[in-house]
């Protein structure tokens, strides 16, 4: 670590949980209860839909769930509590390049703050995240099915 105790160097090994917790704490926009509940929800969603490449965070508010789902996608291992960011950058881990779109009537300032902190910590996620300010009635569900590695989409 550097002389600044709040700075984590790339040689420091943290679990994904700890890395996300560090981001959340630095922003000051997420309470502990919300962090823990959202982390647990993201872990369950990722475990059930680990191969899903496109996801939506509806009524997203500050988009915490979306960022967690993207962070979980950085590793192929489902035990996210025990792997550091260094482990996720090895050649064994081939991310699926999941994208997540947040939808809410308005994007709160907290979403901008949290997004900036996540992008600083996980720069590779920036192009995989988007926020759409819209009423949920504008969202049209799409079902994606995979056959022999060819993806087909139906509405």
C-alpha positions in Angstrom: 0.0 0.0 0.0 1.0 3.6 -0.4 1.5 6.2 2.3 -2.2 7.0 2.0 -4.0 4.3 4.0 -7.2 4.7 1.8 -5.2 3.8 -1.4 -5.1 0.1 -2.3 -2.3 -0.9 -4.7 -2.7 -3.6 -7.4 -0.5 -6.0 -5.3 -3.0 -6.0 -2.4 -5.3 -9.0 -2.6 -8.9 -8.4 -1.6 -11.9 -10.6 -2.1 -14.6 -9.3 -4.5 -16.8 -8.7 -1.5 -14.1 -6.5 0.1 -13.4 -4.7 -3.1 -17.0 -3.8 -3.6 -17.3 -2.9 0.0 -14.4 -0.5 -0.3 -16.0 1.2 -3.3 -19.3 1.5 -1.5 -17.6 3.0 1.6 -15.7 5.5 -0.4 -18.8 6.9 -2.0 -20.8 7.4 1.1 -24.1 6.8 -0.8 -24.9 3.2 0.2 -25.9 2.1 3.7 -24.5 -1.2 5.1 -27.9 -2.9 5.1 -28.5 -2.1 1.4 -24.9 -3.2 0.5 -25.3 -6.6 2.2 -28.8 -7.2 0.7 -27.8 -6.2 -2.8 -24.6 -8.2 -2.7 -26.6 -11.3 -1.6 -29.2 -10.7 -4.3 -26.4 -10.3 -7.0 -24.8 -13.5 -5.8 -28.1 -15.4 -6.2 -28.9 -13.9 -9.5 -25.4 -14.5 -10.9 -25.4 -18.2 -9.6 -28.8 -18.8 -11.3 -28.1 -16.9 -14.5 -24.3 -17.0 -14.7 -24.2 -17.4 -18.5 -26.6 -14.5 -19.2 -24.8 -11.8 -21.2 -27.5 -9.1 -21.0 -29.3 -8.0 -17.9 -31.4 -5.2 -16.7 -31.7 -3.5 -13.3 -35.2 -2.1 -13.3 -36.2 0.7 -10.9 -32.4 0.9 -10.4 -32.0 4.0 -8.3 -28.2 4.2 -7.9 -27.6 1.0 -9.9 -25.9 -0.9 -7.1 -27.3 -4.3 -8.3 -26.1 -3.7 -11.8 -22.5 -2.9 -10.8 -22.4 -6.0 -8.5 -23.7 -8.2 -11.4 -20.9 -6.8 -13.6 -18.3 -7.4 -10.9 -19.4 -11.0 -10.4 -19.0 -11.5 -14.2 -15.3 -10.8 -13.9 -14.7 -14.3 -12.6 -15.9 -17.7 -13.7 -15.7 -19.0 -10.1 -18.9 -18.9 -8.2 -17.1 -18.6 -4.8 -16.7 -14.8 -5.0 -15.6 -14.3 -1.4 -12.2 -15.9 -1.8 -10.7 -14.5 -5.0 -8.8 -11.3 -5.4 -8.8 -9.0 -8.4 -5.4 -10.4 -9.4 -7.0 -13.8 -9.6 -9.7 -12.5 -12.0 -7.1 -11.1 -14.4 -5.4 -14.4 -15.1 -5.8 -16.1 -18.5 -7.9 -18.9 -17.0 -10.7 -16.4 -16.4 -12.5 -15.5 -19.6 -15.3 -13.0 -18.8 -18.5 -13.5 -20.7 -18.7 -9.7 -21.2 -22.0 -9.3 -19.5 -23.7 -5.9 -20.0 -26.3 -4.4 -17.6 -28.7 -1.6 -18.4 -30.3 0.3 -15.5 -33.7 1.8 -16.0 -35.4 4.4 -13.8 -37.4 7.5 -14.2 -34.4 9.6 -13.3 -30.8 8.9 -12.5 -30.0 10.2 -9.1 -26.7 11.9 -8.2 -25.8 8.8 -6.1 -25.8 6.7 -9.3 -23.2 9.1 -10.9 -21.1 9.0 -7.7 -21.2 5.2 -7.5 -20.6 4.7 -11.2 -17.5 6.9 -11.0 -16.1 4.9 -8.1 -16.8 1.6 -9.8 -15.2 2.7 -13.0 -12.1 3.9 -11.1 -11.8 0.5 -9.3 -12.9 -1.7 -12.3 -12.2 0.3 -15.5 -13.1 -2.6 -17.8 -16.7 -2.4 -16.7 -17.3 1.1 -18.0 -18.4 0.1 -21.5 -20.6 -2.7 -20.1 -22.9 -0.5 -18.0 -25.6 2.0 -19.1 -28.3 4.0 -17.4 -31.6 4.8 -19.2 -33.8 7.5 -17.7 -37.3 6.2 -18.7 -40.6 5.0 -17.3 -40.6 1.2 -16.8 -43.6 1.0 -19.2 -41.1 1.6 -22.0 -39.2 -1.6 -21.2 -40.0 -4.5 -23.6 -38.9 -8.0 -22.4 -36.7 -10.1 -24.7 -36.0 -13.8 -24.2 -32.7 -15.0 -25.5 -32.2 -18.7 -26.2 -29.0 -20.4 -27.2 -28.8 -23.4 -29.6 -25.5 -24.9 -30.5 -23.7 -21.7 -29.5 -25.8 -19.6 -31.9 -27.8 -17.0 -30.0 -31.3 -16.3 -31.2 -33.6 -13.7 -29.7 -37.4 -13.6 -29.7 -39.8 -11.1 -28.2 
